[in-house]
Coordinates of C-alpha atoms in Angstrom, one line a residue:
M1 CA -9.4 -14.4 0.8
A2 CA -12.2 -12.5 -0.9
W3 CA -9.9 -10.3 -3.1
S4 CA -6.6 -8.8 -3.2
T5 CA -4.9 -6.1 -5.3
G6 CA -2.2 -7.2 -7.7
T7 CA 0.5 -4.5 -7.8
Q8 CA 2.9 -6.6 -5.9
V9 CA 1.2 -10.0 -5.8
D10 CA 1.1 -11.9 -9.1
A11 CA -2.4 -12.8 -10.3
R12 CA -1.6 -16.5 -10.3
F13 CA -0.6 -16.5 -6.6
R14 CA -2.6 -18.9 -4.4
H15 CA -1.0 -19.1 -1.0
M16 CA 2.1 -17.9 0.9
M17 CA 3.8 -19.7 3.8
A18 CA 6.6 -18.3 5.9
H19 CA 9.7 -20.0 7.4
G20 CA 11.6 -16.9 8.5
T21 CA 15.0 -18.0 7.0
P22 CA 15.9 -19.0 3.4
V23 CA 14.0 -21.9 2.0
H24 CA 16.4 -24.2 0.1
A25 CA 14.3 -27.3 -0.6
V26 CA 10.6 -28.0 -1.5
A27 CA 8.7 -31.1 -2.4
T28 CA 5.1 -32.2 -2.6
A29 CA 3.2 -35.3 -1.5
M30 CA -0.2 -36.7 -0.5
V31 CA -0.9 -37.2 3.4
D32 CA -4.3 -38.6 4.4
G33 CA -5.7 -37.6 1.1
R34 CA -4.6 -34.0 1.3
P35 CA -2.0 -32.5 -1.1
V36 CA 1.0 -31.1 1.0
A37 CA 4.2 -29.2 0.5
V38 CA 7.3 -30.1 2.3
T39 CA 9.8 -27.3 2.8
G40 CA 13.2 -27.0 4.3
N41 CA 15.4 -24.3 5.7
E42 CA 18.3 -24.0 8.1
D43 CA 16.3 -25.0 11.3
D44 CA 13.6 -27.4 10.4
V45 CA 11.4 -29.0 7.8
R46 CA 7.7 -28.0 7.7
V47 CA 4.6 -29.7 6.1
W48 CA 1.9 -27.3 4.7
N49 CA -1.6 -28.1 3.5
L50 CA -1.7 -26.9 -0.1
V51 CA -5.5 -26.3 -0.2
T52 CA -5.6 -24.0 2.9
G53 CA -2.0 -22.8 3.1
E54 CA -1.8 -23.8 6.8
Q55 CA 1.1 -25.4 8.5
I56 CA 0.3 -29.0 9.6
G57 CA 3.6 -30.3 10.8
C58 CA 7.2 -29.5 11.7
F59 CA 10.3 -31.7 12.0
P60 CA 13.5 -30.6 13.8
Y61 CA 16.6 -30.5 11.6
R62 CA 19.5 -32.1 13.5
H63 CA 22.1 -32.2 10.6
D64 CA 24.9 -29.7 9.8
G65 CA 24.2 -26.9 7.4
A66 CA 20.9 -26.1 5.8
V67 CA 18.3 -28.6 4.4
R68 CA 19.2 -29.1 0.7
A69 CA 16.7 -31.6 -0.3
V70 CA 13.3 -33.0 0.9
P71 CA 12.1 -35.6 -1.7
T72 CA 9.1 -37.6 -0.8
T73 CA 8.0 -41.2 -1.5
V74 CA 5.9 -43.9 0.0
L75 CA 7.5 -46.4 2.4
E76 CA 5.5 -49.5 3.3
G77 CA 2.3 -47.5 2.7
R78 CA 3.3 -44.5 4.6
P79 CA 4.1 -41.2 3.0
V80 CA 7.7 -40.1 4.0
A81 CA 10.0 -37.2 3.4
I82 CA 13.7 -37.6 3.2
M83 CA 15.6 -34.7 4.9
G84 CA 18.9 -34.3 3.3
G85 CA 21.6 -31.8 4.2
D86 CA 25.4 -31.0 4.0
S87 CA 26.4 -34.2 5.9
A88 CA 23.5 -36.6 6.5
M89 CA 19.9 -37.5 5.8
S90 CA 17.0 -38.9 7.7
V91 CA 13.6 -40.3 6.9
W92 CA 10.4 -38.9 8.5
D93 CA 6.8 -40.2 8.5
L94 CA 4.7 -37.2 7.2
A95 CA 1.5 -38.4 9.0
T96 CA 3.0 -38.9 12.4
A97 CA 6.0 -36.5 12.3
E98 CA 8.3 -39.3 13.6
Q99 CA 11.7 -40.2 12.4
I100 CA 12.0 -43.7 10.8
G101 CA 15.2 -45.6 11.4
D102 CA 18.7 -44.1 12.0
T103 CA 20.4 -41.1 10.4
L104 CA 22.3 -41.9 7.1
E105 CA 25.7 -40.2 6.8
G106 CA 27.4 -38.6 3.9
V107 CA 24.6 -36.8 1.9
C108 CA 24.2 -33.6 0.0
A109 CA 21.4 -34.1 -2.4
V110 CA 18.7 -36.7 -2.5
A111 CA 16.1 -38.2 -4.9
T112 CA 13.9 -41.3 -4.7
A113 CA 13.1 -44.2 -7.0
V114 CA 11.9 -47.8 -6.9
V115 CA 14.4 -50.7 -7.7
D116 CA 13.2 -54.2 -7.7
G117 CA 10.1 -53.2 -6.0
R118 CA 11.9 -51.5 -3.0
P119 CA 11.8 -47.8 -2.5
V120 CA 15.4 -46.4 -2.5
A121 CA 17.1 -43.0 -1.9
I122 CA 19.6 -41.8 -4.3
A123 CA 22.1 -39.5 -2.5
S124 CA 25.1 -37.5 -3.6
G125 CA 27.9 -37.1 -1.2
G126 CA 28.8 -33.7 -2.3
K127 CA 32.5 -33.2 -1.8
D128 CA 33.3 -36.9 -1.9
R129 CA 32.1 -37.0 -5.6
T130 CA 30.1 -40.1 -5.2
V131 CA 26.5 -41.2 -5.6
R132 CA 25.1 -43.7 -3.0
V133 CA 22.0 -45.8 -3.1
W134 CA 20.1 -46.5 0.3
D135 CA 17.4 -49.1 0.8
L136 CA 14.8 -47.0 2.7
A137 CA 13.1 -49.9 4.4
A138 CA 16.3 -51.5 5.7
G139 CA 18.1 -48.2 6.3
Q140 CA 21.2 -49.7 4.6
P141 CA 23.4 -48.8 1.6
V142 CA 22.9 -50.9 -1.5
G143 CA 26.3 -51.8 -3.0
D144 CA 29.3 -49.6 -3.4
P145 CA 29.2 -45.9 -4.1
L146 CA 29.0 -44.8 -7.7
H147 CA 32.1 -42.9 -8.9
G148 CA 32.7 -40.7 -11.9
H149 CA 32.3 -37.0 -11.3
D150 CA 35.4 -34.7 -11.1
G151 CA 33.9 -32.4 -8.5
P152 CA 31.2 -31.9 -5.8
M153 CA 27.6 -32.8 -6.9
H154 CA 24.7 -30.5 -6.4
A155 CA 21.7 -32.5 -7.4
V156 CA 20.4 -36.0 -8.4
G157 CA 17.3 -37.1 -10.1
T158 CA 15.6 -40.3 -11.2
A159 CA 13.7 -41.7 -14.1
V160 CA 12.8 -44.8 -16.0
V161 CA 14.5 -45.5 -19.4
D162 CA 13.6 -48.7 -21.4
G163 CA 11.9 -50.0 -18.3
R164 CA 15.1 -49.6 -16.2
P165 CA 15.3 -47.3 -13.2
I166 CA 18.1 -44.7 -13.6
S167 CA 19.8 -42.0 -11.7
I168 CA 21.0 -38.6 -13.0
A169 CA 23.7 -36.8 -11.2
I170 CA 25.0 -33.2 -11.9
G171 CA 27.5 -31.0 -10.3
E172 CA 30.4 -28.6 -10.2
D173 CA 32.2 -30.1 -13.3
G174 CA 29.3 -29.3 -15.6
T175 CA 28.7 -32.9 -16.7
T176 CA 25.5 -35.0 -16.5
R177 CA 26.1 -38.7 -15.8
V178 CA 23.4 -41.4 -15.9
W179 CA 23.5 -44.6 -14.0
D180 CA 21.6 -47.8 -14.2
L181 CA 20.3 -48.4 -10.7
A182 CA 19.8 -52.2 -11.1
T183 CA 23.3 -53.0 -12.6
R184 CA 25.0 -50.0 -10.9
Q185 CA 26.9 -49.2 -14.2
Q186 CA 27.1 -45.8 -15.8
I187 CA 25.1 -45.5 -19.0
G188 CA 27.1 -44.0 -22.0
E189 CA 29.4 -41.1 -21.7
P190 CA 28.9 -38.1 -19.6
L191 CA 26.6 -35.4 -21.2
H192 CA 28.4 -32.2 -21.9
G193 CA 26.6 -28.9 -22.5
H194 CA 27.0 -26.6 -19.5
D195 CA 30.4 -25.0 -19.2
G196 CA 30.0 -24.2 -15.6
P197 CA 28.4 -25.5 -12.4
M198 CA 25.0 -27.2 -12.6
Y199 CA 22.5 -26.7 -9.9
A200 CA 19.3 -28.7 -10.5
V201 CA 17.9 -31.6 -12.5
A202 CA 14.3 -32.9 -13.2
T203 CA 12.9 -35.6 -15.4
A204 CA 9.8 -35.8 -17.7
V205 CA 8.4 -37.6 -20.7
V206 CA 8.1 -35.7 -23.9
D207 CA 6.5 -37.3 -27.0
G208 CA 6.9 -40.7 -25.3
R209 CA 10.6 -40.2 -24.6
P210 CA 12.2 -39.7 -21.1
V211 CA 14.1 -36.5 -20.8
A212 CA 16.2 -34.7 -18.2
V213 CA 16.0 -30.9 -17.6
T214 CA 19.2 -29.4 -16.2
S215 CA 19.9 -25.9 -15.0
G216 CA 23.3 -24.2 -15.4
G217 CA 25.0 -21.4 -13.7
E218 CA 27.4 -18.8 -15.0
D219 CA 27.8 -20.2 -18.4
G220 CA 24.8 -18.5 -19.9
T221 CA 23.2 -21.7 -21.2
V222 CA 20.7 -21.5 -18.3
V223 CA 18.5 -24.6 -18.9
R224 CA 19.0 -27.7 -21.2
V225 CA 16.9 -30.6 -22.1
W226 CA 18.4 -34.0 -22.6
D227 CA 17.1 -37.2 -24.4
L228 CA 18.0 -39.9 -21.8
A229 CA 17.7 -42.8 -24.2
A230 CA 19.8 -41.3 -26.9
G231 CA 22.2 -39.3 -24.6
Q232 CA 21.7 -36.3 -26.7
P233 CA 20.6 -32.7 -26.1
V234 CA 17.2 -31.8 -27.4
G235 CA 17.3 -28.5 -29.2
D236 CA 18.9 -25.3 -28.0
P237 CA 19.1 -24.2 -24.4
L238 CA 16.1 -22.4 -22.8
H239 CA 16.9 -18.7 -22.3
G240 CA 14.9 -16.2 -20.3
H241 CA 16.2 -15.9 -16.8
D242 CA 18.4 -13.0 -15.9
G243 CA 21.0 -14.8 -13.8
E244 CA 21.7 -18.2 -12.5
V245 CA 18.9 -20.9 -12.4
Y246 CA 18.9 -22.7 -9.1
A247 CA 15.8 -24.9 -9.3
V248 CA 13.9 -27.0 -11.9
A249 CA 10.7 -29.1 -11.6
T250 CA 8.5 -30.7 -14.2
A251 CA 4.7 -31.1 -14.5
V252 CA 1.9 -31.7 -16.9
V253 CA -0.4 -28.7 -17.6
D254 CA -3.4 -29.1 -20.0
G255 CA -1.8 -32.3 -21.3
R256 CA 1.5 -30.6 -22.1
P257 CA 4.8 -31.6 -20.3
V258 CA 6.3 -28.4 -18.8
A259 CA 9.5 -27.4 -17.0
V260 CA 9.2 -24.9 -14.1
T261 CA 12.5 -23.0 -13.4
S262 CA 13.4 -20.5 -10.7
G263 CA 16.6 -18.6 -9.9
E264 CA 18.7 -15.6 -9.1
D265 CA 16.3 -13.1 -10.7
G266 CA 13.4 -13.9 -8.3
T267 CA 11.1 -15.2 -11.0
T268 CA 9.6 -18.6 -11.8
R269 CA 9.2 -19.4 -15.5
V270 CA 7.2 -22.2 -17.2
W271 CA 8.3 -23.8 -20.4
D272 CA 6.5 -26.0 -22.9
L273 CA 9.0 -29.0 -23.3
A274 CA 7.6 -30.0 -26.6
T275 CA 7.8 -26.6 -28.4
R276 CA 10.6 -25.3 -26.2
Q277 CA 8.9 -22.0 -25.7
Q278 CA 8.1 -20.0 -22.5
I279 CA 4.5 -20.1 -21.5
G280 CA 3.1 -16.7 -20.6
E281 CA 4.8 -14.2 -18.4
P282 CA 7.1 -15.1 -15.4
L283 CA 5.5 -15.7 -12.0
E284 CA 6.7 -12.8 -9.9
G285 CA 6.4 -12.3 -6.2
H286 CA 9.7 -13.2 -4.4
D287 CA 11.8 -10.1 -3.8
L288 CA 15.1 -12.0 -3.9
E289 CA 16.5 -15.3 -5.2
V290 CA 14.2 -18.3 -5.5
W291 CA 16.2 -21.4 -4.3
A292 CA 13.7 -24.2 -4.7
V293 CA 10.7 -25.3 -6.8
A294 CA 8.4 -28.3 -6.8
T295 CA 5.2 -29.1 -8.6
G296 CA 1.9 -30.9 -7.4
V297 CA -1.8 -31.0 -7.9
V298 CA -4.3 -29.2 -5.7
E299 CA -8.1 -29.8 -6.3
G300 CA -7.3 -31.1 -9.7
R301 CA -5.2 -28.1 -10.8
P302 CA -1.4 -28.2 -11.3
V303 CA 0.5 -25.9 -9.1
A304 CA 4.1 -24.9 -8.5
V305 CA 5.5 -24.4 -5.0
T306 CA 8.6 -22.0 -4.7
G307 CA 10.9 -21.2 -1.7
G308 CA 12.9 -18.1 -1.5
E309 CA 15.7 -16.1 0.2
W310 CA 13.2 -14.3 2.6
G311 CA 12.1 -17.6 3.9
T312 CA 8.6 -17.5 2.1
V313 CA 7.1 -20.4 0.3
W314 CA 4.6 -19.3 -2.6
V315 CA 2.0 -21.6 -4.3
W316 CA 1.1 -20.7 -7.9
D317 CA -1.7 -21.9 -10.2
L318 CA 0.0 -23.3 -13.3
A319 CA -3.2 -23.8 -15.3
T320 CA -4.9 -20.5 -15.5
R321 CA -1.9 -18.4 -16.2
Q322 CA -4.4 -15.5 -16.2
Q323 CA -6.4 -13.7 -13.5
I324 CA -10.2 -14.0 -13.7
G325 CA -11.3 -10.5 -14.6
N326 CA -9.1 -7.4 -14.7
P327 CA -6.1 -7.2 -12.3
L328 CA -7.0 -5.1 -9.3
R329 CA -4.2 -2.4 -9.5
G330 CA -3.9 0.2 -7.0
H331 CA -1.0 1.6 -4.9
S332 CA 2.5 1.4 -6.3
R333 CA 4.2 1.8 -2.9
D334 CA 3.7 0.6 0.6
I335 CA 0.4 1.2 2.3
S336 CA 0.4 3.3 5.4
A337 CA -3.2 3.3 6.7
V338 CA -6.6 1.6 6.2
A339 CA -10.0 2.7 7.4
T340 CA -13.6 1.5 6.6
G341 CA -16.8 3.4 5.9
V342 CA -20.0 3.4 3.9
V343 CA -20.5 5.4 0.6
E344 CA -23.9 5.5 -1.0
G345 CA -24.9 2.4 0.8
R346 CA -21.8 0.4 -0.2
P347 CA -19.3 -0.7 2.5
V348 CA -15.8 0.7 1.4
A349 CA -12.2 0.5 2.5
V350 CA -10.1 3.7 2.3
T351 CA -6.4 3.1 1.9
S352 CA -3.5 5.4 1.7
S353 CA 0.3 5.3 0.9
C354 CA 2.7 8.0 2.2
D355 CA 5.0 6.9 -0.6
D356 CA 2.8 7.0 -3.7
N357 CA 0.9 10.0 -2.2
T358 CA -2.6 8.7 -3.0
V359 CA -5.8 7.8 -1.0
R360 CA -7.9 5.2 -2.7
V361 CA -11.5 4.0 -2.0
W362 CA -12.4 0.4 -2.6
D363 CA -15.7 -1.4 -2.9
L364 CA -15.4 -4.1 -0.3
A365 CA -17.8 -6.5 -2.1
T366 CA -16.2 -6.4 -5.6
G367 CA -12.6 -5.3 -5.0
E368 CA -13.1 -2.5 -7.6
Q369 CA -11.5 1.0 -7.0
I370 CA -14.2 3.7 -6.7
G371 CA -13.3 6.8 -8.7
E372 CA -10.0 8.3 -9.0
P373 CA -7.5 8.5 -6.1
L374 CA -7.6 11.5 -3.7
Q375 CA -4.3 13.4 -4.0
D376 CA -3.3 16.0 -1.5
P377 CA -1.5 19.0 -3.2
T378 CA 1.5 18.7 -0.9
G379 CA 2.0 15.0 -1.3
L380 CA 2.8 12.3 1.2
V381 CA -0.9 11.9 2.2
R382 CA -2.1 9.4 4.8
A383 CA -5.8 8.5 5.4
E384 CA -6.2 8.1 9.1
A385 CA -10.0 7.7 9.5
T386 CA -13.4 7.8 8.1
A387 CA -16.4 9.7 9.5
A388 CA -19.7 11.3 8.6
V389 CA -20.0 15.1 8.6
E390 CA -23.5 16.6 8.3
G391 CA -24.5 13.3 6.7
R392 CA -21.7 13.1 4.2
P393 CA -19.2 10.2 4.3
V394 CA -15.7 11.6 4.6
A395 CA -12.1 10.6 4.9
V396 CA -9.7 12.5 7.2
T397 CA -6.1 12.7 6.0
R398 CA -2.8 14.3 6.9
D399 CA 0.2 15.2 4.8
K400 CA 4.0 15.4 5.6
D401 CA 3.6 18.7 7.3
R402 CA 0.8 17.2 9.5
T403 CA -1.8 19.3 7.7
V404 CA -5.2 17.7 8.3
R405 CA -7.8 17.8 5.5
V406 CA -11.4 16.4 5.3
W407 CA -12.5 14.9 1.9
D408 CA -16.1 14.2 0.8
L409 CA -16.0 10.5 -0.4
T410 CA -18.9 11.0 -2.7
T411 CA -17.8 14.1 -4.5
R412 CA -14.1 13.4 -4.1
Q413 CA -13.6 17.1 -3.1
Q414 CA -12.0 18.6 0.0
I415 CA -14.5 20.0 2.5
G416 CA -13.6 23.4 4.0
H417 CA -10.0 24.5 4.9
A418 CA -7.4 22.4 6.3
L419 CA -7.2 21.9 10.1
Q420 CA -4.2 23.9 11.3
V421 CA -2.7 21.5 13.7
P422 CA 0.7 22.2 15.4
T423 CA 3.8 20.8 13.8
G424 CA 4.5 17.3 15.0
S425 CA 0.8 16.3 15.2
G426 CA -1.1 13.8 13.3
V427 CA -4.8 12.8 13.0
L428 CA -5.4 9.5 14.9
V429 CA -9.2 8.9 15.0
A430 CA -12.4 10.6 14.0
T431 CA -16.2 10.3 14.7
T432 CA -19.2 11.8 13.2
T433 CA -18.3 15.3 14.3
V434 CA -14.7 15.5 15.7
A435 CA -11.2 14.4 15.0
V436 CA -8.5 13.8 17.6
T437 CA -4.8 14.4 17.1
G438 CA -1.8 13.7 19.2
S439 CA 1.5 15.5 19.3
K440 CA 5.2 15.0 19.9
D441 CA 4.9 17.3 22.9
G442 CA 2.5 14.9 24.6
T443 CA -0.7 16.9 24.0
V444 CA -4.0 15.7 22.7
R445 CA -6.3 18.0 20.7
V446 CA -10.0 17.7 19.6
W447 CA -11.2 19.3 16.4
D448 CA -14.7 20.1 15.0
L449 CA -14.7 18.5 11.6
A450 CA -17.4 20.8 10.3
T451 CA -15.8 24.1 11.2
G452 CA -12.1 23.0 11.2
Q453 CA -11.6 24.7 14.6
P454 CA -10.2 23.3 17.8
I455 CA -12.6 22.5 20.7
G456 CA -11.3 23.6 24.0
N457 CA -7.7 23.7 25.1
P458 CA -5.0 21.0 24.4
Q459 CA -5.3 18.2 26.8
Q460 CA -2.1 17.7 28.8
G461 CA -0.9 14.6 30.7
H462 CA 1.3 12.5 28.5
T463 CA 5.0 13.4 28.7
D464 CA 6.1 12.0 25.3
Y465 CA 4.8 11.5 21.7
V466 CA 1.1 10.5 21.6
Q467 CA 1.0 7.9 18.8
A468 CA -2.2 6.0 19.3
A469 CA -5.9 6.9 20.1
A470 CA -9.3 5.6 20.0
L471 CA -12.8 7.1 20.6
G472 CA -15.7 5.7 22.7
E473 CA -18.4 6.3 25.2
L474 CA -18.3 6.0 29.0
E475 CA -21.4 6.4 31.1
G476 CA -23.0 8.4 28.3
R477 CA -19.9 10.7 27.8
P478 CA -17.9 10.7 24.6
V479 CA -14.2 9.8 25.5
A480 CA -10.8 9.4 23.9
V481 CA -8.4 6.7 24.9
T482 CA -4.7 7.7 24.1
G483 CA -1.2 6.4 24.5
G484 CA 2.3 6.7 23.2
H485 CA 6.0 6.7 24.1
D486 CA 5.6 7.5 27.7
G487 CA 4.1 4.0 28.3
T488 CA 0.8 5.1 29.7
V489 CA -2.8 4.8 28.5
R490 CA -5.1 7.7 29.4
V491 CA -8.8 8.4 29.1
W492 CA -10.2 11.8 28.4
D493 CA -13.6 13.4 28.5
L494 CA -14.1 14.9 25.1
A495 CA -16.7 17.4 26.4
T496 CA -14.6 18.9 29.1
G497 CA -11.2 18.1 28.0
E498 CA -10.4 16.6 31.4
P499 CA -8.6 13.3 32.1
I500 CA -10.8 10.6 33.6
G501 CA -9.0 8.8 36.5
E502 CA -5.4 7.7 36.6
P503 CA -3.4 6.3 33.7
L504 CA -3.9 2.5 33.0
Q505 CA -0.8 0.6 33.9
G506 CA 0.5 -2.8 32.9
R507 CA 2.7 -2.5 29.8
T508 CA 6.4 -2.7 29.7
G509 CA 6.7 -0.7 26.4
W510 CA 5.2 2.2 24.6
L511 CA 1.7 2.1 23.1
R512 CA 1.4 1.4 19.4
A513 CA -2.2 1.0 18.7
A514 CA -5.6 1.3 20.6
A515 CA -9.2 0.5 19.9
T516 CA -12.4 0.6 21.9
T517 CA -15.6 -1.4 22.0
V518 CA -18.5 -2.6 24.3
L519 CA -18.1 -6.1 25.9
D520 CA -20.9 -7.5 28.0
G521 CA -22.3 -4.0 28.5
R522 CA -18.9 -2.7 29.6
Q523 CA -16.9 -0.1 27.6
V524 CA -13.4 -1.6 27.1
A525 CA -10.2 -0.6 25.4
V526 CA -7.6 -2.8 23.6
A527 CA -4.1 -1.5 23.8
V528 CA -1.2 -2.9 21.9
S529 CA 2.3 -2.4 23.2
S530 CA 5.8 -2.6 21.9
D531 CA 6.4 -5.4 24.4
G532 CA 4.5 -7.6 22.0
T533 CA 1.3 -7.9 24.0
A534 CA -2.3 -6.8 23.5
R535 CA -4.2 -6.0 26.8
I536 CA -8.0 -5.4 27.4
W537 CA -9.1 -2.8 30.0
D538 CA -12.4 -2.1 31.6
L539 CA -12.7 1.6 31.3
T540 CA -15.2 1.9 34.2
T541 CA -13.3 -0.2 36.8
R542 CA -9.9 0.7 35.2
Q543 CA -8.9 -2.9 35.7
Q544 CA -7.2 -5.2 33.1
I545 CA -9.5 -8.1 31.9
G546 CA -7.7 -11.4 31.7
D547 CA -4.1 -12.1 30.8
P548 CA -2.2 -10.2 28.0
M549 CA -2.7 -11.8 24.5
R550 CA 0.6 -13.0 23.3
G551 CA 1.8 -14.6 20.1
H552 CA 3.5 -12.0 17.9
G553 CA 7.1 -11.0 18.5
K554 CA 7.9 -7.4 19.5
N555 CA 7.1 -6.1 16.1
I556 CA 3.3 -6.0 16.8
S557 CA 2.2 -2.7 15.5
H558 CA -1.4 -2.5 14.6
A559 CA -4.8 -3.4 16.2
A560 CA -8.5 -3.3 15.2
I561 CA -11.7 -4.4 16.9
G562 CA -14.9 -5.7 15.2
V563 CA -17.4 -8.5 15.1
M564 CA -16.7 -11.7 13.1
E565 CA -19.3 -14.5 12.9
G566 CA -21.1 -13.1 15.9
R567 CA -18.0 -12.9 18.1
L568 CA -16.3 -9.7 19.3
V569 CA -12.7 -9.9 18.2
T570 CA -9.6 -7.8 18.2
V571 CA -7.1 -8.2 15.3
T572 CA -3.4 -7.7 15.8
G573 CA -0.7 -7.3 13.0
C574 CA 3.0 -7.0 12.9
H575 CA 5.8 -5.9 10.6
E576 CA 6.8 -9.6 10.0
G577 CA 3.8 -10.2 7.9
T578 CA 1.5 -12.0 10.4
V579 CA -2.0 -11.3 11.6
R580 CA -3.7 -12.9 14.6
V581 CA -7.4 -12.7 15.6
W582 CA -8.3 -12.9 19.3
D583 CA -11.7 -13.5 21.1
V584 CA -12.1 -10.3 23.2
A585 CA -14.3 -12.2 25.7
T586 CA -11.9 -15.1 26.4
G587 CA -8.6 -13.6 25.3
E588 CA -8.0 -16.7 23.2
Q589 CA -6.5 -16.7 19.7
V590 CA -9.2 -17.6 17.0
G591 CA -7.9 -19.8 14.2
P592 CA -4.4 -20.0 12.9
E593 CA -2.0 -17.1 12.4
L594 CA -2.6 -15.4 9.0
V595 CA 0.6 -14.9 7.0
F596 CA 1.1 -12.3 4.3
P597 CA 3.9 -12.0 1.8
A598 CA 5.0 -8.5 3.0
D599 CA 5.0 -6.4 6.1
V600 CA 1.5 -5.8 7.5
T601 CA 1.1 -2.0 7.7
A602 CA -2.6 -1.4 8.4
L603 CA -5.7 -3.3 9.6
A604 CA -9.5 -2.7 9.8
V605 CA -12.5 -4.8 10.5
A606 CA -15.3 -4.0 8.0
P607 CA -19.1 -4.6 8.2
G608 CA -20.0 -8.2 7.8
G609 CA -16.9 -9.4 9.6
R610 CA -14.6 -8.8 6.7
L611 CA -11.0 -8.1 7.5
V612 CA -9.1 -5.5 5.5
V613 CA -5.3 -5.9 5.6
G614 CA -2.7 -3.5 4.1
F615 CA 0.6 -5.4 3.4
G616 CA 3.4 -4.1 1.3
H617 CA 1.9 -2.4 -1.8
E618 CA -1.3 -4.4 -1.5
V619 CA -4.8 -4.4 0.0
A620 CA -6.5 -7.7 0.7
V621 CA -10.0 -8.4 2.0
L622 CA -10.6 -11.7 3.8
S623 CA -14.2 -13.0 4.6
P624 CA -15.0 -15.4 7.4
R625 CA -15.3 -19.0 6.2

């Protein structure tokens, strides 16, 4: 990513990965020398490369309920993840994605430790109120279950105290119990401090002493720190979250031990365990509850990995706590359209929001906003296209009444009078001299951008709302390619206003987006349909080229065409927050799916192969690697 605005995306954000359903468990590990995150939801456990944010593995989840824990360890030299759920756990090789041994029954929460040189899993049985120890190499329980809690347990952790491996278990009864894993005896009395359920526990070393960090629920104490050797609380509870705290992890940042907490308020907070103060502002990005948090190291920098209600997994840089340079602030509401152009020799992106009523111009190289936003006097403005009128770079916009205006991007002033398009029309595309609008009555109109007057009569042929259009050239003639709710794609001669040939057939849904380009000397059109496909058409032969490009679900909604690394590509986006790049010549997907932390609402391919994406409130520019 070259740059991104930060209205909605926190400055410390590094990557976002998407599951699709709530993520309840997160852990980190090293696989083949790469730092990875392991995440679990209701359907599977996934492995992600923390450097690139790409998914590199997926394990099926065959237990009841959701994945509640995915701790990692090393078993006989192999990095493994332990998949724990509401009833069972299983061990998986992270390098080969294969299960090791049999499924172990009776598990709710899991942690790992080493006892007498052997890796073990510490598992709480949930409703049976016990803690069990499993030899991971043998796949067998070690001794009898550990008893003591008066209610279901929600989390377990491990540490080393005075050279002894111990287990810490917390649960519904609000107590923390510590067990010597070698002797299998409880150490001291239960630790009391929370008056309600406890959800998470993590361990660290502060000033040379092992501590446990526990999160509370409705009792208002939120987070407490415990001296494990003395069996005493350390200082007052940590307050800051607005609601219950569901997850806790620990790390070392700049030599300081810290706790990282997440919860009901959708924020992740970092605490200095020595001074007991919150470090900086909360990490914000998740819209709803954050259920899980883990920490790791990526390229020498400590990171936090968080999983939330929407099924998203976020990676945060814990060391910087600050953005380099000033935050790129812009739109305050969802982006509705993106176009690209050139202003005074600089490639720019022009973005608009129908909700915050502004059009903004961005320097594609630096990410800086150029000048003040353009604001239509009627509000609800949408920038549909850029063009050049009499040598001046312009943006073409429409407002809530479908009034079309032309703006000089250099002077930031409106040019001439508004185009008086019929009610129910909206500008779709523009060239150096004309704009094309489509209407709910199925007509297509062409407008002279310099005079603001219609050219010829409305073009009739569509039987329903025309929602998409693109401009091109066919045998030396300027043409428009249009489509919409009637399911047809039509080609029009812009000089005569007459249709060229019969409609292009092949879709099973209505057209959502269109683009044109030249492929091997042939003028082609790319049409994106509500059936979830993108199809390429030869406009001369009127034949489809190759098979439909499939990959998105039926929420595919945007398309753009351009050149990336010398290859002609079409880029498709959908409301589920994903973008795919396709080689137009082969119809094959190029690279992995790109995932964004909000709905993708606009796309454009800019000069130099840069991809401009509007998602949620934000604008991001991606450069080819």
